[in-house]
């Protein structure tokens, strides 16, 4: 199957609402490669309404648990910046776990947004604090969130 055929198949699955198949297809297309990179794959994803986008992220997280590897991580990492700023706490926690465990570095503003959402619900796990410490030089906002999280952890 060519990369263009993968993209067409993923678009068809998204259109039909089969988000588990779409997640598997996104990963397969990423694994197959292609000179166009992730942009053609993300076009149909970017237009998804919030519930479908969230469901797709859950499907990608299931793919990650079942199969792992850089193709899943790179697709999941590329989709995360498309997420809305008010996610359910369980999804935020799972995405922060992904950020800690993955070799893929989430964009710093996406990471900061997830951290800010988590701080609304509670303290950050130590592994997330360590990740923020490693990456805080990339963003003033992340530095400020790290200071807030550290102060909250002391309380």
Tab-separated table of N, CA and C in Angstrom:
chain	number	residue	atom	x	y	z
A	1	UNK	N	0.855	-1.176	0.000
A	1	UNK	CA	0.000	0.000	0.000
A	1	UNK	C	0.901	1.238	0.000
A	2	UNK	N	0.587	2.192	-0.864
A	2	UNK	CA	1.379	3.417	-0.917
A	2	UNK	C	0.971	4.357	0.227
A	3	UNK	N	1.797	5.345	0.458
A	3	UNK	CA	1.505	6.331	1.498
A	3	UNK	C	0.192	7.056	1.194
A	4	UNK	N	-0.008	7.422	-0.060
A	4	UNK	CA	-1.241	8.116	-0.455
A	4	UNK	C	-2.462	7.230	-0.204
A	5	UNK	N	-2.321	5.932	-0.450
A	5	UNK	CA	-3.432	5.010	-0.181
A	5	UNK	C	-3.703	4.901	1.318
A	6	UNK	N	-2.628	4.920	2.126
A	6	UNK	CA	-2.808	4.937	3.583
A	6	UNK	C	-3.606	6.171	3.998
A	7	UNK	N	-3.210	7.316	3.469
A	7	UNK	CA	-3.896	8.575	3.817
A	7	UNK	C	-5.362	8.504	3.415
A	8	UNK	N	-5.637	8.001	2.219
A	8	UNK	CA	-7.023	7.870	1.766
A	8	UNK	C	-7.813	6.926	2.668
A	9	UNK	N	-7.189	5.816	3.070
A	9	UNK	CA	-7.869	4.845	3.928
A	9	UNK	C	-8.164	5.452	5.299
A	10	UNK	N	-7.182	6.169	5.864
A	10	UNK	CA	-7.386	6.819	7.164
A	10	UNK	C	-8.519	7.839	7.065
A	11	UNK	N	-8.520	8.607	6.001
A	11	UNK	CA	-9.594	9.594	5.801
A	11	UNK	C	-10.954	8.903	5.723
A	12	UNK	N	-11.021	7.771	5.037
A	12	UNK	CA	-12.289	7.034	4.929
A	12	UNK	C	-12.729	6.522	6.298
A	13	UNK	N	-11.796	6.005	7.085
A	13	UNK	CA	-12.151	5.516	8.418
A	13	UNK	C	-12.623	6.656	9.315
A	14	UNK	N	-11.961	7.795	9.225
A	14	UNK	CA	-12.376	8.950	10.029
A	14	UNK	C	-13.772	9.384	9.610
A	15	UNK	N	-14.010	9.451	8.308
A	15	UNK	CA	-15.313	9.860	7.798
A	15	UNK	C	-16.420	8.911	8.249
A	16	UNK	N	-16.101	7.614	8.287
A	16	UNK	CA	-17.104	6.623	8.688
A	16	UNK	C	-17.251	6.512	10.205
A	17	UNK	N	-16.337	7.158	10.952
A	17	UNK	CA	-16.419	7.119	12.407
A	17	UNK	C	-15.698	5.945	13.039
A	18	UNK	N	-14.964	5.159	12.263
A	18	UNK	CA	-14.207	4.025	12.800
A	18	UNK	C	-12.845	4.525	13.288
A	19	UNK	N	-12.841	5.088	14.485
A	19	UNK	CA	-11.637	5.759	14.983
A	19	UNK	C	-10.562	4.784	15.449
A	20	UNK	N	-10.948	3.574	15.864
A	20	UNK	CA	-9.931	2.578	16.187
A	20	UNK	C	-9.164	2.180	14.929
A	21	UNK	N	-9.889	1.964	13.837
A	21	UNK	CA	-9.234	1.648	12.567
A	21	UNK	C	-8.414	2.840	12.086
A	22	UNK	N	-8.935	4.046	12.272
A	22	UNK	CA	-8.202	5.243	11.867
A	22	UNK	C	-6.891	5.363	12.645
A	23	UNK	N	-6.935	5.087	13.948
A	23	UNK	CA	-5.716	5.146	14.761
A	23	UNK	C	-4.700	4.124	14.264
A	24	UNK	N	-5.155	2.895	14.022
A	24	UNK	CA	-4.255	1.862	13.508
A	24	UNK	C	-3.713	2.261	12.134
A	25	UNK	N	-4.556	2.858	11.325
A	25	UNK	CA	-4.131	3.305	9.999
A	25	UNK	C	-3.126	4.436	10.052
A	26	UNK	N	-3.323	5.374	10.971
A	26	UNK	CA	-2.353	6.457	11.146
A	26	UNK	C	-0.981	5.899	11.502
A	27	UNK	N	-0.977	4.932	12.407
A	27	UNK	CA	0.286	4.329	12.833
A	27	UNK	C	0.916	3.539	11.687
A	28	UNK	N	0.106	2.790	10.957
A	28	UNK	CA	0.627	2.022	9.821
A	28	UNK	C	1.205	2.948	8.753
A	29	UNK	N	0.526	4.046	8.501
A	29	UNK	CA	1.027	5.006	7.516
A	29	UNK	C	2.335	5.629	7.987
A	30	UNK	N	2.413	5.927	9.261
A	30	UNK	CA	3.653	6.498	9.807
A	30	UNK	C	4.779	5.484	9.701
A	31	UNK	N	4.470	4.234	10.004
A	31	UNK	CA	5.469	3.171	9.910
A	31	UNK	C	5.937	3.002	8.464
A	32	UNK	N	5.000	3.125	7.517
A	32	UNK	CA	5.329	2.953	6.107
A	32	UNK	C	6.176	4.105	5.581
A	33	UNK	N	6.090	5.246	6.246
A	33	UNK	CA	6.881	6.402	5.828
A	33	UNK	C	6.217	7.157	4.696
A	34	UNK	N	7.023	7.855	3.989
A	34	UNK	CA	6.508	8.677	2.899
A	34	UNK	C	7.126	10.054	2.988
A	35	UNK	N	7.444	10.594	1.876
A	35	UNK	CA	8.132	11.868	1.826
A	35	UNK	C	7.329	13.036	2.361
A	36	UNK	N	6.018	12.889	2.441
A	36	UNK	CA	5.183	14.015	2.849
A	36	UNK	C	5.120	14.192	4.359
A	37	UNK	N	5.624	13.235	5.126
A	37	UNK	CA	5.589	13.343	6.577
A	37	UNK	C	4.186	13.183	7.132
A	38	UNK	N	3.959	13.776	8.292
A	38	UNK	CA	2.676	13.620	8.980
A	38	UNK	C	1.595	14.588	8.506
A	39	UNK	N	1.974	15.649	7.830
A	39	UNK	CA	0.983	16.667	7.463
A	39	UNK	C	-0.244	16.107	6.742
A	40	UNK	N	-0.074	15.280	5.697
A	40	UNK	CA	-1.284	14.757	5.030
A	40	UNK	C	-2.136	13.892	5.959
A	41	UNK	N	-1.496	13.198	6.885
A	41	UNK	CA	-2.243	12.370	7.831
A	41	UNK	C	-3.030	13.209	8.826
A	42	UNK	N	-2.493	14.366	9.180
A	42	UNK	CA	-3.135	15.195	10.196
A	42	UNK	C	-4.272	16.049	9.649
A	43	UNK	N	-4.322	16.237	8.347
A	43	UNK	CA	-5.384	17.074	7.772
A	43	UNK	C	-6.784	16.570	8.123
A	44	UNK	N	-7.097	15.270	7.931
A	44	UNK	CA	-8.448	14.836	8.310
A	44	UNK	C	-8.656	14.834	9.824
A	45	UNK	N	-7.592	14.676	10.579
A	45	UNK	CA	-7.684	14.664	12.041
A	45	UNK	C	-7.970	16.071	12.558
A	46	UNK	N	-7.344	17.066	11.956
A	46	UNK	CA	-7.478	18.447	12.432
A	46	UNK	C	-8.913	18.952	12.363
A	47	UNK	N	-9.709	18.408	11.474
A	47	UNK	CA	-11.089	18.869	11.336
A	47	UNK	C	-12.090	18.133	12.201
A	48	UNK	N	-11.619	17.192	13.011
A	48	UNK	CA	-12.543	16.415	13.832
A	48	UNK	C	-13.151	17.260	14.954
A	49	UNK	N	-14.444	17.069	15.224
A	49	UNK	CA	-15.037	17.696	16.406
A	49	UNK	C	-14.393	17.120	17.672
A	50	UNK	N	-14.486	17.872	18.747
A	50	UNK	CA	-13.838	17.505	20.001
A	50	UNK	C	-14.098	16.059	20.454
A	51	UNK	N	-15.350	15.581	20.480
A	51	UNK	CA	-15.565	14.204	20.959
A	51	UNK	C	-14.840	13.157	20.110
A	52	UNK	N	-14.838	13.343	18.791
A	52	UNK	CA	-14.163	12.388	17.921
A	52	UNK	C	-12.645	12.493	18.060
A	53	UNK	N	-12.134	13.702	18.205
A	53	UNK	CA	-10.696	13.882	18.386
A	53	UNK	C	-10.237	13.227	19.686
A	54	UNK	N	-11.004	13.423	20.735
A	54	UNK	CA	-10.688	12.795	22.023
A	54	UNK	C	-10.759	11.272	21.908
A	55	UNK	N	-11.768	10.766	21.212
A	55	UNK	CA	-11.890	9.319	21.009
A	55	UNK	C	-10.709	8.781	20.192
A	56	UNK	N	-10.265	9.540	19.206
A	56	UNK	CA	-9.104	9.129	18.417
A	56	UNK	C	-7.853	9.072	19.290
A	57	UNK	N	-7.682	10.031	20.169
A	57	UNK	CA	-6.528	10.025	21.070
A	57	UNK	C	-6.593	8.815	22.002
A	58	UNK	N	-7.776	8.499	22.510
A	58	UNK	CA	-7.929	7.287	23.329
A	58	UNK	C	-7.544	6.044	22.512
A	59	UNK	N	-7.961	6.002	21.242
A	59	UNK	CA	-7.616	4.860	20.380
A	59	UNK	C	-6.105	4.794	20.148
A	60	UNK	N	-5.467	5.937	19.979
A	60	UNK	CA	-4.005	5.958	19.816
A	60	UNK	C	-3.311	5.497	21.097
A	61	UNK	N	-3.842	5.889	22.236
A	61	UNK	CA	-3.262	5.431	23.512
A	61	UNK	C	-3.413	3.913	23.653
A	62	UNK	N	-4.533	3.370	23.198
A	62	UNK	CA	-4.695	1.902	23.206
A	62	UNK	C	-3.683	1.247	22.272
A	63	UNK	N	-3.467	1.852	21.107
A	63	UNK	CA	-2.446	1.352	20.175
A	63	UNK	C	-1.071	1.355	20.842
A	64	UNK	N	-0.805	2.399	21.581
A	64	UNK	CA	0.487	2.513	22.257
A	64	UNK	C	0.647	1.419	23.309
A	65	UNK	N	-0.404	1.178	24.077
A	65	UNK	CA	-0.332	0.118	25.095
A	65	UNK	C	-0.174	-1.259	24.455
A	66	UNK	N	-0.839	-1.466	23.335
A	66	UNK	CA	-0.815	-2.782	22.688
A	66	UNK	C	0.473	-3.033	21.894
A	67	UNK	N	0.973	-2.001	21.227
A	67	UNK	CA	2.076	-2.216	20.295
A	67	UNK	C	3.307	-1.361	20.577
A	68	UNK	N	3.104	-0.161	21.104
A	68	UNK	CA	4.221	0.728	21.395
A	68	UNK	C	5.031	1.083	20.157
A	69	UNK	N	6.172	1.676	20.399
A	69	UNK	CA	7.087	2.008	19.317
A	69	UNK	C	6.991	3.453	18.856
A	70	UNK	N	8.024	3.853	18.135
A	70	UNK	CA	8.109	5.248	17.697
A	70	UNK	C	6.989	5.663	16.755
A	71	UNK	N	6.455	4.790	15.863
A	71	UNK	CA	5.373	5.281	14.992
A	71	UNK	C	4.149	5.721	15.789
A	72	UNK	N	3.775	4.959	16.806
A	72	UNK	CA	2.622	5.337	17.629
A	72	UNK	C	2.932	6.623	18.370
A	73	UNK	N	4.118	6.689	18.969
A	73	UNK	CA	4.480	7.875	19.738
A	73	UNK	C	4.528	9.127	18.867
A	74	UNK	N	5.055	9.005	17.655
A	74	UNK	CA	5.146	10.204	16.816
A	74	UNK	C	3.764	10.665	16.356
A	75	UNK	N	2.862	9.722	16.053
A	75	UNK	CA	1.497	10.110	15.659
A	75	UNK	C	0.779	10.738	16.851
A	76	UNK	N	0.860	10.084	17.997
A	76	UNK	CA	0.194	10.613	19.195
A	76	UNK	C	0.747	11.995	19.545
A	77	UNK	N	2.056	12.136	19.477
A	77	UNK	CA	2.669	13.432	19.771
A	77	UNK	C	2.263	14.515	18.789
A	78	UNK	N	2.047	14.133	17.543
A	78	UNK	CA	1.628	15.113	16.536
A	78	UNK	C	0.159	15.493	16.681
A	79	UNK	N	-0.653	14.581	17.210
A	79	UNK	CA	-2.083	14.857	17.383
A	79	UNK	C	-2.337	15.675	18.649
A	80	UNK	N	-1.518	15.509	19.677
A	80	UNK	CA	-1.749	16.195	20.964
A	80	UNK	C	-1.917	17.712	20.851
A	81	UNK	N	-1.124	18.411	20.030
A	81	UNK	CA	-1.334	19.864	19.940
A	81	UNK	C	-2.697	20.264	19.379
A	82	UNK	N	-3.398	19.334	18.758
A	82	UNK	CA	-4.725	19.633	18.209
A	82	UNK	C	-5.826	19.549	19.266
A	83	UNK	N	-5.492	19.002	20.431
A	83	UNK	CA	-6.502	18.797	21.476
A	83	UNK	C	-6.969	20.112	22.085
A	84	UNK	N	-8.225	20.149	22.532
A	84	UNK	CA	-8.747	21.355	23.195
A	84	UNK	C	-8.099	21.539	24.572
A	85	UNK	N	-8.202	22.722	25.139
A	85	UNK	CA	-7.525	23.013	26.412
A	85	UNK	C	-8.268	22.558	27.661
A	86	UNK	N	-9.358	21.844	27.515
A	86	UNK	CA	-10.141	21.428	28.683
A	86	UNK	C	-10.501	19.947	28.583
A	87	UNK	N	-9.500	19.117	28.788
A	87	UNK	CA	-9.672	17.671	28.673
A	87	UNK	C	-10.098	17.063	30.000
A	88	UNK	N	-10.697	15.867	29.953
A	88	UNK	CA	-11.030	15.173	31.203
A	88	UNK	C	-9.745	14.845	31.982
A	89	UNK	N	-9.801	14.880	33.304
A	89	UNK	CA	-8.604	14.639	34.115
A	89	UNK	C	-7.919	13.307	33.836
A	90	UNK	N	-8.683	12.247	33.562
A	90	UNK	CA	-8.053	10.953	33.287
A	90	UNK	C	-7.253	10.976	31.990
A	91	UNK	N	-7.745	11.697	30.992
A	91	UNK	CA	-7.011	11.799	29.733
A	91	UNK	C	-5.754	12.647	29.922
A	92	UNK	N	-5.866	13.724	30.670
A	92	UNK	CA	-4.689	14.554	30.958
A	92	UNK	C	-3.615	13.717	31.641
A	93	UNK	N	-4.013	12.941	32.645
A	93	UNK	CA	-3.050	12.101	33.366
A	93	UNK	C	-2.396	11.090	32.428
A	94	UNK	N	-3.191	10.500	31.557
A	94	UNK	CA	-2.628	9.509	30.628
A	94	UNK	C	-1.684	10.156	29.619
A	95	UNK	N	-2.019	11.359	29.159
A	95	UNK	CA	-1.134	12.058	28.224
A	95	UNK	C	0.155	12.511	28.906
A	96	UNK	N	0.067	12.874	30.171
A	96	UNK	CA	1.286	13.222	30.902
A	96	UNK	C	2.163	11.987	31.101
A	97	UNK	N	1.552	10.849	31.341
A	97	UNK	CA	2.318	9.597	31.429
A	97	UNK	C	3.000	9.323	30.092
A	98	UNK	N	2.275	9.531	29.004
A	98	UNK	CA	2.869	9.393	27.668
A	98	UNK	C	4.061	10.333	27.519
A	99	UNK	N	3.905	11.575	27.942
A	99	UNK	CA	4.982	12.553	27.809
A	99	UNK	C	6.227	12.114	28.574
A	100	UNK	N	6.035	11.500	29.718
A	100	UNK	CA	7.160	11.040	30.533
A	100	UNK	C	7.814	9.807	29.913
A	101	UNK	N	7.002	8.858	29.470
A	101	UNK	CA	7.507	7.557	29.007
A	101	UNK	C	8.015	7.548	27.578
A	102	UNK	N	7.573	8.483	26.776
A	102	UNK	CA	7.851	8.453	25.348
A	102	UNK	C	9.224	9.019	25.025
A	103	UNK	N	9.794	8.503	23.952
A	103	UNK	CA	11.019	9.102	23.433
A	103	UNK	C	10.678	10.326	22.573
A	104	UNK	N	9.395	10.502	22.256
A	104	UNK	CA	8.931	11.654	21.494
A	104	UNK	C	8.741	12.818	22.461
A	105	UNK	N	9.334	13.944	22.166
A	105	UNK	CA	9.148	15.130	23.005
A	105	UNK	C	7.935	15.909	22.511
A	106	UNK	N	6.905	15.964	23.343
A	106	UNK	CA	5.753	16.805	23.020
A	106	UNK	C	6.227	18.239	22.847
A	107	UNK	N	5.584	18.999	21.961
A	107	UNK	CA	5.913	20.426	21.907
A	107	UNK	C	5.742	21.037	23.295
A	108	UNK	N	6.646	21.919	23.643
A	108	UNK	CA	6.681	22.437	25.009
A	108	UNK	C	5.387	23.136	25.402
A	109	UNK	N	4.742	23.823	24.484
A	109	UNK	CA	3.488	24.498	24.835
A	109	UNK	C	2.362	23.485	25.055
A	110	UNK	N	2.392	22.365	24.351
A	110	UNK	CA	1.413	21.300	24.588
A	110	UNK	C	1.641	20.699	25.967
A	111	UNK	N	2.903	20.427	26.286
A	111	UNK	CA	3.239	19.903	27.607
A	111	UNK	C	2.805	20.889	28.693
A	112	UNK	N	3.093	22.153	28.508
A	112	UNK	CA	2.708	23.160	29.495
A	112	UNK	C	1.188	23.215	29.656
A	113	UNK	N	0.459	23.102	28.560
A	113	UNK	CA	-1.004	23.103	28.642
A	113	UNK	C	-1.529	21.909	29.419
A	114	UNK	N	-0.943	20.731	29.197
A	114	UNK	CA	-1.357	19.540	29.950
A	114	UNK	C	-1.030	19.694	31.428
A	115	UNK	N	0.144	20.254	31.724
A	115	UNK	CA	0.539	20.468	33.120
A	115	UNK	C	-0.433	21.443	33.788
A	116	UNK	N	-0.771	22.514	33.098
A	116	UNK	CA	-1.707	23.494	33.661
A	116	UNK	C	-3.065	22.845	33.939
A	117	UNK	N	-3.521	21.991	33.024
A	117	UNK	CA	-4.797	21.301	33.255
A	117	UNK	C	-4.704	20.370	34.460
A	118	UNK	N	-3.589	19.645	34.583
A	118	UNK	CA	-3.417	18.732	35.716
A	118	UNK	C	-3.393	19.498	37.027
A	119	UNK	N	-2.754	20.658	37.040
A	119	UNK	CA	-2.670	21.443	38.279
A	119	UNK	C	-4.044	21.915	38.746
A	120	UNK	N	-5.001	22.022	37.837
A	120	UNK	CA	-6.366	22.375	38.234
A	120	UNK	C	-7.019	21.245	39.032
A	121	UNK	N	-6.527	20.017	38.822
A	121	UNK	CA	-7.154	18.841	39.444
A	121	UNK	C	-6.348	18.276	40.606
A	122	UNK	N	-5.084	18.636	40.707
A	122	UNK	CA	-4.267	18.077	41.781
A	122	UNK	C	-2.794	18.224	41.498
A	123	UNK	N	-2.022	17.581	42.325
A	123	UNK	CA	-0.559	17.663	42.225
A	123	UNK	C	-0.058	16.856	41.026
A	124	UNK	N	1.156	17.171	40.648
A	124	UNK	CA	1.789	16.439	39.556
A	124	UNK	C	2.568	15.252	40.107
A	125	UNK	N	2.558	14.142	39.389
A	125	UNK	CA	3.396	13.016	39.804
A	125	UNK	C	4.877	13.391	39.726
A	126	UNK	N	5.716	12.780	40.541
A	126	UNK	CA	7.151	13.099	40.536
A	126	UNK	C	7.805	12.965	39.154
A	127	UNK	N	7.388	11.992	38.366
A	127	UNK	CA	7.994	11.814	37.041
A	127	UNK	C	7.686	13.006	36.128
A	128	UNK	N	6.499	13.581	36.273
A	128	UNK	CA	6.145	14.762	35.467
A	128	UNK	C	6.952	15.963	35.946
A	129	UNK	N	7.127	16.092	37.251
A	129	UNK	CA	7.970	17.174	37.773
A	129	UNK	C	9.390	17.054	37.234
A	130	UNK	N	9.913	15.850	37.183
A	130	UNK	CA	11.267	15.643	36.658
A	130	UNK	C	11.330	15.996	35.173
A	131	UNK	N	10.296	15.633	34.412
A	131	UNK	CA	10.248	15.992	32.995
A	131	UNK	C	10.217	17.500	32.829
A	132	UNK	N	9.414	18.165	33.635
A	132	UNK	CA	9.337	19.628	33.558
A	132	UNK	C	10.684	20.251	33.900
A	133	UNK	N	11.361	19.703	34.872
A	133	UNK	CA	12.681	20.220	35.251
A	133	UNK	C	13.640	20.121	34.071
A	134	UNK	N	13.590	18.995	33.360
A	134	UNK	CA	14.476	18.809	32.200
A	134	UNK	C	14.137	19.760	31.063
A	135	UNK	N	12.858	20.095	30.905
A	135	UNK	CA	12.438	20.861	29.730
A	135	UNK	C	12.098	22.321	30.020
A	136	UNK	N	12.192	22.755	31.271
A	136	UNK	CA	11.707	24.094	31.608
A	136	UNK	C	12.506	25.218	30.958
A	137	UNK	N	13.731	24.960	30.551
A	137	UNK	CA	14.502	26.020	29.893
A	137	UNK	C	13.913	26.388	28.531
A	138	UNK	N	13.000	25.548	28.016
A	138	UNK	CA	12.396	25.802	26.713
A	138	UNK	C	11.257	26.824	26.769
A	139	UNK	N	10.734	27.112	27.959
A	139	UNK	CA	9.546	27.958	28.026
A	139	UNK	C	9.435	28.645	29.384
A	140	UNK	N	9.223	29.949	29.355
A	140	UNK	CA	8.984	30.695	30.584
A	140	UNK	C	7.728	30.174	31.276
A	141	UNK	N	6.684	29.877	30.496
A	141	UNK	CA	5.436	29.384	31.082
A	141	UNK	C	5.689	28.062	31.800
A	142	UNK	N	6.485	27.178	31.216
A	142	UNK	CA	6.783	25.903	31.858
A	142	UNK	C	7.588	26.129	33.142
A	143	UNK	N	8.477	27.094	33.146
A	143	UNK	CA	9.235	27.429	34.372
A	143	UNK	C	8.283	27.899	35.467
A	144	UNK	N	7.335	28.746	35.102
A	144	UNK	CA	6.376	29.245	36.087
A	144	UNK	C	5.480	28.118	36.603
A	145	UNK	N	5.060	27.232	35.709
A	145	UNK	CA	4.244	26.097	36.132
A	145	UNK	C	5.046	25.156	37.027
A	146	UNK	N	6.326	24.969	36.711
A	146	UNK	CA	7.173	24.111	37.542
A	146	UNK	C	7.290	24.685	38.942
A	147	UNK	N	7.433	25.999	39.045
A	147	UNK	CA	7.505	26.642	40.374
A	147	UNK	C	6.175	26.465	41.117
A	148	UNK	N	5.064	26.633	40.427
A	148	UNK	CA	3.746	26.446	41.067
A	148	UNK	C	3.559	25.002	41.518
A	149	UNK	N	3.963	24.063	40.675
A	149	UNK	CA	3.812	22.657	41.011
A	149	UNK	C	4.693	22.278	42.191
A	150	UNK	N	5.896	22.816	42.238
A	150	UNK	CA	6.796	22.541	43.352
A	150	UNK	C	6.226	23.089	44.656
A	151	UNK	N	5.677	24.303	44.591
A	151	UNK	CA	5.069	24.904	45.786
A	151	UNK	C	3.865	24.082	46.246
A	152	UNK	N	3.089	23.602	45.316
A	152	UNK	CA	1.925	22.791	45.660
A	152	UNK	C	2.352	21.452	46.271
A	153	UNK	N	3.438	20.878	45.770
A	153	UNK	CA	3.921	19.596	46.278
A	153	UNK	C	4.414	19.709	47.736
A	154	UNK	N	4.900	20.891	48.106
A	154	UNK	CA	5.407	21.111	49.469
A	154	UNK	C	4.255	21.196	50.450
A	155	UNK	N	3.127	21.751	50.013
A	155	UNK	CA	1.972	21.938	50.905
A	155	UNK	C	1.401	20.678	51.409
